[in-house]
Amino acid sequence: MEQQINRTDDLNVLLSAYLPDRIRKAVKGIKDNYINGLEEIRIRSGLPLMGVFSGNDYFISEEGNLSQNRQSALNITAKEVNSLFLLLCEQSIYAYQEDIIRGFITLKGGHRAGICGTVVYEGDRIKAIKDISSVNIRFARQVKGCARDVFEKLIRNSQDIYNTLILSPPGCGKTTILRDLCRMISQGLDNGSFRGLRTAVIDERSELAASFRGVPQNDLGPRTDVLDGCRKSQGIEMVLRGMAPRVIIVDELGATGDADAIQMAWNAGVRIIATAHAFSFEDFKRRLGVGQLAAKDGFERIVLLGMDNGKRWTRVMSVNGSEYSSLVQDSGMPDGVYRVHSYRNEDVSKACRETACVIKTHRNPS
Amino acid sequence: MSVKLAERQRALSKLIEILLNLRNQICGLGVPLFSAFENIGNERISGIWSEIFLECGNAMKEQRIDAGEAWKMAIEKRGDSLPLDESDWQVLSDFGELLGKSGKENQESVLDLEKENLEMLEKKAREAMNTKGKLYRNLGVLSGAAAVILLI
């Protein structure tokens, strides 16, 4: 119920602040039981208004009725897309210039509006995007508690954690897990087994904190400082000098210079929690530059995330391959909460292959 | 009359200062327009323009309108309190029309153009103050002297 109220509140903020009148009226007309599953609103010039509800696309009519038939849907005009774009930029395109070049604008509440149009280049650099043709408003959902079981495996002692690398292919929830880990590292655990640590987040793509006018829209914990929109290699050096963190959190390693910056943090005794795109630890090791961080004196814990038969799985390992645990969690539930189940399994590879079977076997251990 | 001419020149001169502040907020700091207008409105040095800029920022925020519309609404509502004449308003009525509608580089050019227009107005106001102002002052003195002679 609380989730429902929050979603409706979120939607009301979004509607009143950004959407042009006809689109606002249509979205407001969507029945309450569908609103909770609303993940995206897709607005395209000259095309019907579309919503993504729990992974499924539906056209939305002027009155807010959902249908697979585009004939009854509300058709969006180019003027409405332009007006929406200006509202998303708070009538100040220059203030969102950097975001626009990156292809999205972060909105109040941590939501995000992806944009498409005609790209203008200056040399090799994107200078602007003009003639905006599509806007995709994506609802952000922070899944608090989704990394709880992982976190317990990353605690060195009550005041320290292991340097940890989270690996997965795209779309498996690296950033969601990282965000929740950050919250717990900063906040500590209620049972006192871990005290919170000063944490700095280098949020290069504004995905972790989803800062809006400098204020993080996601809960990253009470001891967290966020350096928003800054390159990881520069940001790590900046926070080391200025903020004296115990832990630095970065998303998606891979750029030139990332490895050197992380080495610098390790030399200063600061722990690193990072993510990277990779299908396996071996895959990561082969990466030019950042691969060196997989050496013996590099990351101490590796968290692998994946999907199997529509179910998410998580493995926590040491760099030499010994397994700490295998966790299996259901994919996103309609109520936005991920249900996490924890296992100790000697034969993890088998467990990952037979995830569906594992869930059936262990959900009711009795 | 000469006081009004001096006030007009001061008002335009103040608006040029405000424009420099606005340029810094837009092109330097990337502050959204409604915030920049509110910041200017809240600064004491903005003097008689404070109310106009506050009104403008508020209209943009509350009514989701662009800077051009908000400016027109604000001067319609509070423009009478300013010591400007018709020719000034003709130039100033389009102020804000292009604000916020492009990237920083373009906004810089827009603000530079506005500044040039204002400097031209201010120059005219100063000339008017120097010539007509002196005339009005002399006329005042002469009228006073004439009245004294008549009374004697």
Coordinates of C-alpha atoms in Angstrom, one line a residue:
Chain A
M1 CA 0.0 0.0 0.0
E2 CA 2.9 2.3 0.9
Q3 CA 4.4 1.5 -2.4
Q4 CA 1.2 2.5 -4.1
I5 CA 1.0 5.8 -2.3
N6 CA 4.6 6.6 -3.2
R7 CA 4.1 5.7 -6.8
T8 CA 1.0 7.9 -7.0
D9 CA 2.9 10.8 -5.3
D10 CA 5.8 10.3 -7.6
L11 CA 3.5 10.4 -10.6
N12 CA 1.7 13.5 -9.4
V13 CA 5.1 15.4 -9.0
L14 CA 6.1 14.3 -12.5
L15 CA 2.7 15.2 -14.0
S16 CA 2.4 18.6 -12.5
A17 CA 6.0 19.6 -13.2
Y18 CA 6.7 18.3 -16.6
L19 CA 4.0 16.9 -18.8
P20 CA 2.0 19.0 -21.3
D21 CA -1.7 19.2 -20.6
R22 CA -3.1 16.5 -23.0
I23 CA -0.4 13.9 -22.0
R24 CA -0.9 14.8 -18.3
K25 CA -4.6 14.2 -18.6
A26 CA -4.1 10.9 -20.3
V27 CA -1.6 9.6 -17.8
K28 CA -3.8 10.8 -14.9
G29 CA -6.6 8.8 -16.3
I30 CA -4.8 5.5 -16.0
K31 CA -6.5 3.2 -13.5
D32 CA -4.8 2.9 -10.1
N33 CA -4.2 -0.8 -10.4
Y34 CA -2.0 -0.3 -13.5
I35 CA -0.2 2.7 -12.2
N36 CA 1.9 0.6 -9.8
G37 CA 3.3 -1.3 -12.7
L38 CA 4.1 1.8 -14.7
E39 CA 7.8 1.7 -15.6
E40 CA 8.1 4.1 -18.6
I41 CA 6.1 6.7 -20.5
R42 CA 7.2 6.9 -24.1
I43 CA 6.3 10.1 -26.0
R44 CA 7.1 10.2 -29.7
S45 CA 6.4 13.0 -32.2
G46 CA 3.6 12.0 -34.5
L47 CA 3.1 8.6 -32.8
P48 CA 0.7 7.2 -30.2
L49 CA 1.4 7.7 -26.5
M50 CA 2.8 4.5 -25.0
G51 CA 3.4 3.2 -21.5
V52 CA 5.5 0.3 -20.3
F53 CA 3.6 -1.6 -17.5
S54 CA 5.6 -4.4 -15.8
G55 CA 7.6 -5.0 -19.0
N56 CA 4.6 -4.9 -21.4
D57 CA 3.9 -2.0 -23.9
Y58 CA 0.4 -0.5 -24.1
F59 CA -0.9 2.5 -26.0
I60 CA -2.7 5.0 -23.8
S61 CA -5.9 6.8 -25.0
E62 CA -6.8 10.4 -24.2
E63 CA -8.9 9.2 -21.3
G64 CA -6.1 6.9 -19.9
N65 CA -7.4 3.6 -21.2
L66 CA -4.8 1.0 -22.1
S67 CA -4.9 -0.9 -25.3
Q68 CA -2.7 -2.9 -27.7
N69 CA -4.6 -1.1 -30.5
R70 CA -2.9 2.1 -31.6
Q71 CA -6.1 3.5 -33.2
S72 CA -7.6 4.5 -29.9
A73 CA -4.4 6.0 -28.6
L74 CA -3.6 9.6 -28.0
N75 CA -1.4 10.9 -30.9
I76 CA 1.4 13.2 -29.9
T77 CA 2.3 16.3 -31.9
A78 CA 5.8 17.6 -32.5
K79 CA 4.8 20.8 -30.6
E80 CA 3.9 18.7 -27.5
V81 CA 7.3 16.9 -27.7
N82 CA 9.0 20.3 -27.9
S83 CA 7.0 21.7 -25.1
L84 CA 7.7 18.6 -23.0
F85 CA 11.5 18.9 -23.7
L86 CA 11.5 22.6 -22.6
L87 CA 9.6 21.7 -19.4
L88 CA 12.0 18.8 -18.7
C89 CA 14.8 21.4 -19.0
E90 CA 12.9 23.9 -16.8
Q91 CA 12.8 26.3 -19.8
S92 CA 16.6 26.5 -19.5
I93 CA 18.2 24.3 -22.1
Y94 CA 21.7 25.6 -21.3
A95 CA 21.4 24.4 -17.7
Y96 CA 20.9 20.8 -19.0
Q97 CA 23.3 21.0 -21.9
E98 CA 25.7 18.3 -20.5
D99 CA 22.8 16.0 -19.7
I100 CA 21.3 16.5 -23.2
I101 CA 24.6 15.5 -24.8
R102 CA 24.7 12.3 -22.8
G103 CA 21.1 11.6 -24.0
F104 CA 19.1 11.9 -20.8
I105 CA 18.0 14.4 -18.2
T106 CA 17.7 13.5 -14.5
L107 CA 14.4 14.6 -13.0
K108 CA 13.3 15.3 -9.5
G109 CA 12.7 12.1 -7.7
G110 CA 15.6 10.4 -9.5
H111 CA 13.5 9.6 -12.6
R112 CA 15.1 9.9 -15.9
A113 CA 14.0 11.2 -19.3
G114 CA 15.9 9.7 -22.3
I115 CA 15.8 11.9 -25.4
C116 CA 16.2 11.3 -29.1
G117 CA 16.5 13.8 -32.0
T118 CA 19.1 15.0 -34.4
V119 CA 22.6 15.0 -33.1
V120 CA 24.9 18.0 -33.9
Y121 CA 28.6 17.3 -34.0
E122 CA 31.5 19.7 -33.5
G123 CA 34.5 17.7 -34.7
D124 CA 34.3 14.4 -33.0
R125 CA 32.3 15.7 -30.0
I126 CA 28.5 15.8 -29.7
K127 CA 27.7 19.5 -29.4
A128 CA 23.9 19.3 -29.0
I129 CA 20.8 17.3 -29.9
K130 CA 18.2 19.3 -31.8
D131 CA 14.7 18.6 -33.2
I132 CA 13.8 16.4 -30.3
S133 CA 11.6 13.6 -31.6
S134 CA 11.2 11.2 -28.7
V135 CA 11.2 11.3 -24.9
N136 CA 11.2 8.3 -22.7
I137 CA 10.4 9.0 -19.0
R138 CA 11.7 6.1 -16.9
F139 CA 10.6 5.7 -13.3
A140 CA 13.5 5.1 -10.9
R141 CA 13.0 2.5 -8.2
Q142 CA 15.5 2.1 -5.4
V143 CA 15.3 -1.4 -4.2
K144 CA 16.3 -1.1 -0.5
G145 CA 17.6 -4.3 1.0
C146 CA 18.3 -6.1 -2.3
A147 CA 22.0 -6.3 -1.4
R148 CA 21.6 -7.4 2.2
D149 CA 22.8 -11.0 1.7
V150 CA 25.7 -9.9 -0.5
F151 CA 26.8 -7.3 1.9
E152 CA 27.3 -9.8 4.8
K153 CA 29.9 -11.5 2.6
L154 CA 31.8 -8.3 2.1
I155 CA 32.3 -7.4 5.7
R156 CA 35.9 -7.8 6.9
N157 CA 35.2 -6.7 10.5
S158 CA 32.8 -4.3 12.2
Q159 CA 34.8 -1.3 10.8
D160 CA 36.1 -2.5 7.5
I161 CA 35.0 -4.2 4.3
Y162 CA 36.7 -6.0 1.4
N163 CA 37.6 -4.3 -1.9
T164 CA 34.9 -5.6 -4.0
L165 CA 34.2 -5.8 -7.8
I166 CA 30.7 -6.5 -9.0
L167 CA 30.6 -8.1 -12.5
S168 CA 27.7 -8.9 -14.8
P169 CA 26.4 -8.4 -18.4
P170 CA 24.2 -5.4 -18.9
G171 CA 20.7 -5.4 -17.3
C172 CA 21.4 -7.8 -14.5
G173 CA 21.2 -5.2 -11.7
K174 CA 24.8 -4.2 -11.0
T175 CA 23.9 -0.5 -10.3
T176 CA 20.9 -1.5 -8.2
I177 CA 23.0 -3.8 -6.0
L178 CA 25.8 -1.2 -5.8
R179 CA 23.4 1.6 -4.7
D180 CA 22.1 -0.6 -1.9
L181 CA 25.6 -1.7 -0.9
C182 CA 26.5 2.0 -0.7
R183 CA 23.5 2.7 1.6
M184 CA 24.4 -0.1 3.9
I185 CA 28.1 0.6 4.1
S186 CA 27.3 4.2 4.9
Q187 CA 24.5 3.5 7.4
G188 CA 25.9 0.3 9.1
L189 CA 23.8 -2.6 10.2
D190 CA 21.1 -2.3 12.9
N191 CA 22.4 -5.3 14.8
G192 CA 25.7 -3.5 15.4
S193 CA 27.8 -6.1 13.5
F194 CA 29.0 -3.4 11.1
R195 CA 29.4 0.4 11.9
G196 CA 28.8 2.8 9.0
L197 CA 31.8 4.1 7.2
R198 CA 32.5 7.5 5.5
T199 CA 31.7 6.8 1.8
A200 CA 32.3 8.8 -1.3
V201 CA 30.4 8.1 -4.5
I202 CA 31.9 9.1 -7.9
D203 CA 28.6 9.2 -9.8
E204 CA 29.9 9.8 -13.4
R205 CA 26.6 9.1 -15.1
S206 CA 24.3 10.3 -12.2
E207 CA 22.9 6.8 -11.9
L208 CA 23.7 6.0 -8.3
A209 CA 22.5 9.1 -6.5
A210 CA 20.4 10.5 -9.3
S211 CA 21.2 14.0 -8.1
F212 CA 18.8 16.7 -9.1
R213 CA 20.2 20.2 -8.6
G214 CA 22.9 18.8 -6.4
V215 CA 20.6 16.9 -4.1
P216 CA 20.8 13.0 -4.3
Q217 CA 17.3 11.6 -5.0
N218 CA 18.3 8.1 -3.8
D219 CA 19.1 7.2 -0.3
L220 CA 22.8 6.4 -0.2
G221 CA 23.2 6.6 3.5
P222 CA 24.0 9.3 6.1
R223 CA 27.8 9.2 5.7
T224 CA 27.9 9.5 1.9
D225 CA 29.3 12.3 -0.2
V226 CA 28.4 12.4 -3.9
L227 CA 30.6 13.8 -6.6
D228 CA 28.2 14.0 -9.4
G229 CA 29.0 14.0 -13.2
C230 CA 32.7 13.6 -12.6
R231 CA 35.0 11.2 -14.4
K232 CA 36.1 8.3 -12.1
S233 CA 39.8 8.9 -12.6
Q234 CA 39.6 12.5 -11.6
G235 CA 36.9 12.1 -9.0
I236 CA 38.8 9.5 -7.0
E237 CA 41.7 11.8 -6.7
M238 CA 39.5 14.7 -5.7
V239 CA 37.7 12.9 -2.9
L240 CA 40.9 11.3 -1.6
R241 CA 42.3 14.8 -1.1
G242 CA 39.2 16.6 0.0
M243 CA 36.7 14.3 1.7
A244 CA 38.9 11.6 3.5
P245 CA 36.5 8.7 2.7
R246 CA 37.0 5.2 4.1
V247 CA 35.2 3.7 1.0
I248 CA 34.9 4.9 -2.6
I249 CA 32.1 3.7 -4.8
V250 CA 32.3 3.8 -8.6
D251 CA 30.1 2.4 -11.3
E252 CA 31.2 0.8 -14.6
L253 CA 35.0 0.7 -14.6
G254 CA 36.6 0.6 -18.0
A255 CA 38.0 4.0 -19.1
T256 CA 41.6 4.7 -19.4
G257 CA 43.0 5.9 -16.1
D258 CA 40.4 4.1 -13.9
A259 CA 42.9 1.5 -12.9
D260 CA 45.6 4.0 -11.9
A261 CA 43.1 6.0 -9.9
I262 CA 41.9 2.9 -8.0
Q263 CA 45.5 1.9 -7.3
M264 CA 46.0 5.4 -5.9
A265 CA 43.0 4.9 -3.5
W266 CA 44.4 1.5 -2.4
N267 CA 47.7 3.1 -1.7
A268 CA 45.9 5.6 0.6
G269 CA 44.2 2.7 2.4
V270 CA 40.8 3.4 1.0
R271 CA 38.5 0.5 0.1
I272 CA 36.9 0.4 -3.4
I273 CA 33.5 -1.1 -4.3
A274 CA 33.2 -1.0 -8.1
T275 CA 31.2 -2.5 -10.9
A276 CA 32.1 -3.5 -14.5
H277 CA 30.5 -5.1 -17.5
A278 CA 31.8 -8.6 -17.9
F279 CA 30.4 -12.1 -18.4
S280 CA 32.9 -13.7 -16.0
F281 CA 35.9 -12.9 -13.8
E282 CA 38.2 -14.3 -16.5
D283 CA 36.5 -12.0 -19.0
F284 CA 37.3 -9.0 -16.8
K285 CA 40.9 -10.1 -16.3
R286 CA 41.5 -9.8 -20.0
R287 CA 40.4 -6.2 -20.1
L288 CA 43.0 -3.7 -21.2
G289 CA 43.9 -1.4 -18.2
V290 CA 41.4 -2.4 -15.6
G291 CA 42.2 -6.1 -16.0
Q292 CA 45.3 -5.5 -13.8
L293 CA 43.0 -4.8 -10.9
A294 CA 42.1 -8.5 -10.8
A295 CA 45.7 -9.4 -9.7
K296 CA 46.4 -11.0 -6.4
D297 CA 46.7 -7.8 -4.4
G298 CA 43.7 -6.2 -6.1
F299 CA 40.0 -6.8 -5.5
E300 CA 39.4 -9.2 -2.7
R301 CA 35.8 -10.2 -3.3
I302 CA 34.1 -10.7 -6.7
V303 CA 30.3 -10.6 -7.0
L304 CA 28.9 -12.1 -10.1
L305 CA 25.4 -11.4 -11.2
G306 CA 23.4 -13.1 -13.9
M307 CA 20.1 -14.2 -15.2
D308 CA 19.0 -17.8 -15.8
N309 CA 15.6 -18.8 -16.9
G310 CA 14.3 -15.4 -16.0
K311 CA 15.7 -15.6 -12.5
R312 CA 18.5 -13.5 -11.2
W313 CA 21.4 -15.2 -9.5
T314 CA 24.3 -13.8 -7.5
R315 CA 27.7 -15.4 -6.6
V316 CA 30.2 -14.0 -4.1
M317 CA 33.7 -15.3 -4.7
S318 CA 37.3 -14.6 -3.8
V319 CA 39.8 -13.7 -6.6
N320 CA 41.2 -17.3 -6.5
G321 CA 37.8 -18.6 -7.2
S322 CA 36.7 -20.0 -3.9
E323 CA 33.0 -19.6 -3.3
Y324 CA 31.5 -17.8 -0.4
S325 CA 27.9 -18.1 -1.3
S326 CA 25.4 -18.4 -4.1
L327 CA 22.3 -16.4 -3.8
V328 CA 19.2 -16.7 -6.0
Q329 CA 16.6 -14.0 -6.2
D330 CA 13.5 -13.7 -8.2
S331 CA 13.4 -11.2 -11.0
G332 CA 11.6 -7.9 -10.3
M333 CA 8.3 -8.4 -8.7
P334 CA 5.3 -6.3 -9.6
D335 CA 5.4 -4.6 -6.2
G336 CA 9.0 -3.5 -7.0
V337 CA 10.5 -5.6 -4.2
Y338 CA 13.1 -8.2 -5.0
R339 CA 12.7 -11.3 -2.8
V340 CA 16.2 -12.6 -1.9
H341 CA 16.9 -16.2 -0.8
S342 CA 20.3 -17.2 0.5
Y343 CA 22.1 -20.5 0.0
R344 CA 25.3 -22.2 0.8
N345 CA 26.1 -24.5 -2.0
E346 CA 29.3 -26.4 -2.8
D347 CA 28.4 -26.9 -6.4
V348 CA 27.6 -23.4 -7.4
S349 CA 27.9 -23.9 -11.1
K350 CA 25.3 -26.5 -11.0
A351 CA 23.1 -24.3 -8.9
C352 CA 23.4 -21.5 -11.4
R353 CA 22.4 -23.8 -14.2
E354 CA 19.5 -25.2 -12.3
T355 CA 18.3 -22.0 -10.7
A356 CA 14.7 -22.7 -11.1
C357 CA 15.2 -26.0 -9.5
V358 CA 17.1 -24.5 -6.6
I359 CA 14.3 -22.1 -5.9
K360 CA 11.8 -24.9 -5.7
T361 CA 14.1 -27.0 -3.4
H362 CA 15.2 -24.3 -1.0
R363 CA 12.3 -21.9 -0.8
N364 CA 10.7 -24.3 1.8
P365 CA 13.6 -26.0 3.4
S366 CA 11.4 -28.1 5.6
Chain B
M1 CA 10.9 66.4 -14.7
S2 CA 14.7 66.5 -14.4
V3 CA 14.4 64.0 -11.4
K4 CA 12.4 61.6 -13.5
L5 CA 15.1 61.8 -16.3
A6 CA 17.8 61.0 -13.8
E7 CA 15.8 58.1 -12.3
R8 CA 15.2 56.7 -15.8
Q9 CA 19.0 56.7 -16.5
R10 CA 19.7 55.1 -13.2
A11 CA 17.1 52.3 -13.8
L12 CA 18.6 51.5 -17.2
S13 CA 22.1 51.5 -15.8
K14 CA 21.0 49.1 -13.0
L15 CA 19.4 46.8 -15.6
I16 CA 22.8 46.6 -17.4
E17 CA 24.4 45.6 -14.1
I18 CA 21.7 42.9 -13.6
L19 CA 22.3 41.6 -17.1
L20 CA 25.9 41.0 -16.3
N21 CA 24.9 39.1 -13.2
L22 CA 22.4 37.1 -15.3
R23 CA 25.1 36.3 -17.8
N24 CA 27.3 34.9 -15.1
Q25 CA 24.5 32.8 -13.7
I26 CA 23.4 31.5 -17.1
C27 CA 26.7 31.1 -19.0
G28 CA 29.1 30.6 -16.0
L29 CA 27.1 28.6 -13.5
G30 CA 24.3 27.1 -15.6
V31 CA 21.6 28.1 -13.1
P32 CA 18.1 27.5 -14.4
L33 CA 16.3 30.7 -15.5
F34 CA 13.6 30.8 -12.8
S35 CA 16.3 30.3 -10.1
A36 CA 18.5 33.0 -11.7
F37 CA 15.6 35.4 -11.7
E38 CA 14.8 34.7 -8.1
N39 CA 18.4 35.1 -7.1
I40 CA 18.5 38.5 -8.8
G41 CA 15.2 39.5 -7.2
N42 CA 16.5 38.6 -3.8
E43 CA 19.6 40.7 -4.1
R44 CA 19.4 44.2 -2.6
I45 CA 21.5 45.8 -5.3
S46 CA 18.8 45.0 -7.8
G47 CA 16.9 47.9 -6.4
I48 CA 13.7 48.8 -8.3
W49 CA 14.0 45.8 -10.6
S50 CA 13.8 43.3 -7.7
E51 CA 10.0 42.9 -7.8
I52 CA 10.0 42.4 -11.6
F53 CA 12.6 39.6 -11.5
L54 CA 10.9 37.9 -8.5
E55 CA 7.6 38.0 -10.3
C56 CA 9.2 36.6 -13.4
G57 CA 10.9 33.7 -11.6
N58 CA 7.7 32.9 -9.7
A59 CA 5.6 32.9 -12.9
M60 CA 8.0 30.5 -14.6
K61 CA 8.0 28.1 -11.7
E62 CA 4.3 28.2 -10.9
Q63 CA 2.8 28.5 -14.3
R64 CA 5.3 26.5 -16.3
I65 CA 5.8 29.3 -18.9
D66 CA 8.9 30.4 -20.7
A67 CA 11.0 33.5 -19.8
G68 CA 9.6 35.6 -22.6
E69 CA 6.0 35.1 -21.4
A70 CA 6.9 35.5 -17.8
W71 CA 8.8 38.8 -18.5
K72 CA 5.8 40.2 -20.4
M73 CA 3.5 39.2 -17.6
A74 CA 5.8 40.8 -15.0
I75 CA 6.2 44.1 -16.7
E76 CA 2.5 44.3 -17.4
K77 CA 1.8 43.8 -13.7
R78 CA 4.7 45.9 -12.2
G79 CA 6.1 48.0 -15.1
D80 CA 4.2 51.1 -14.0
S81 CA 6.4 51.4 -10.9
L82 CA 9.5 51.9 -13.1
P83 CA 10.5 55.4 -14.4
L84 CA 10.9 54.3 -18.0
D85 CA 9.2 55.8 -21.0
E86 CA 7.4 54.2 -24.0
S87 CA 10.4 54.0 -26.2
D88 CA 12.3 52.0 -23.5
W89 CA 9.4 49.5 -23.1
Q90 CA 9.3 49.0 -26.9
V91 CA 12.9 47.7 -26.7
L92 CA 12.5 45.9 -23.4
S93 CA 9.3 44.1 -24.1
D94 CA 11.1 41.3 -26.0
F95 CA 13.7 40.8 -23.4
G96 CA 13.6 37.2 -22.3
E97 CA 12.1 35.9 -25.6
L98 CA 15.2 34.0 -26.5
L99 CA 16.4 33.2 -23.0
G100 CA 16.6 29.5 -22.1
K101 CA 16.0 28.3 -25.6
S102 CA 19.5 27.3 -26.5
G103 CA 22.9 26.2 -25.2
K104 CA 25.4 28.4 -23.3
E105 CA 27.3 29.7 -26.3
N106 CA 24.1 31.0 -27.9
Q107 CA 22.8 32.4 -24.7
E108 CA 25.9 34.4 -24.4
S109 CA 25.2 36.0 -27.8
V110 CA 21.6 36.7 -26.8
L111 CA 22.7 38.4 -23.6
D112 CA 25.4 40.4 -25.4
L113 CA 22.8 41.7 -27.9
E114 CA 20.4 42.6 -25.0
K115 CA 23.3 44.4 -23.3
E116 CA 24.0 46.4 -26.5
N117 CA 20.4 47.4 -26.7
L118 CA 20.3 48.5 -23.1
E119 CA 23.6 50.4 -23.4
M120 CA 22.1 52.3 -26.3
L121 CA 19.0 53.2 -24.3
E122 CA 21.0 54.2 -21.3
K123 CA 23.2 56.4 -23.5
K124 CA 20.1 58.1 -24.8
A125 CA 18.7 58.5 -21.3
R126 CA 22.0 60.1 -20.2
E127 CA 22.0 62.5 -23.1
A128 CA 18.4 63.4 -22.4
M129 CA 19.3 64.0 -18.7
N130 CA 22.2 66.2 -19.6
T131 CA 20.3 68.3 -22.1
K132 CA 16.6 68.3 -21.2
G133 CA 17.4 67.9 -17.5
K134 CA 19.5 71.2 -17.6
L135 CA 16.7 72.9 -19.5
Y136 CA 14.0 71.8 -17.0
R137 CA 16.2 72.9 -14.1
N138 CA 16.8 76.3 -15.7
L139 CA 13.1 76.6 -16.5
G140 CA 12.3 75.8 -12.9
V141 CA 14.7 78.5 -11.6
L142 CA 13.4 81.1 -14.0
S143 CA 9.7 80.3 -13.2
G144 CA 10.6 80.7 -9.5
A145 CA 12.3 84.0 -10.2
A146 CA 9.3 85.2 -12.3
A147 CA 6.9 84.3 -9.5
V148 CA 9.0 86.2 -7.0
I149 CA 9.1 89.3 -9.2
L150 CA 5.4 89.1 -9.7
L151 CA 4.8 88.9 -6.0
I152 CA 7.0 91.9 -5.3

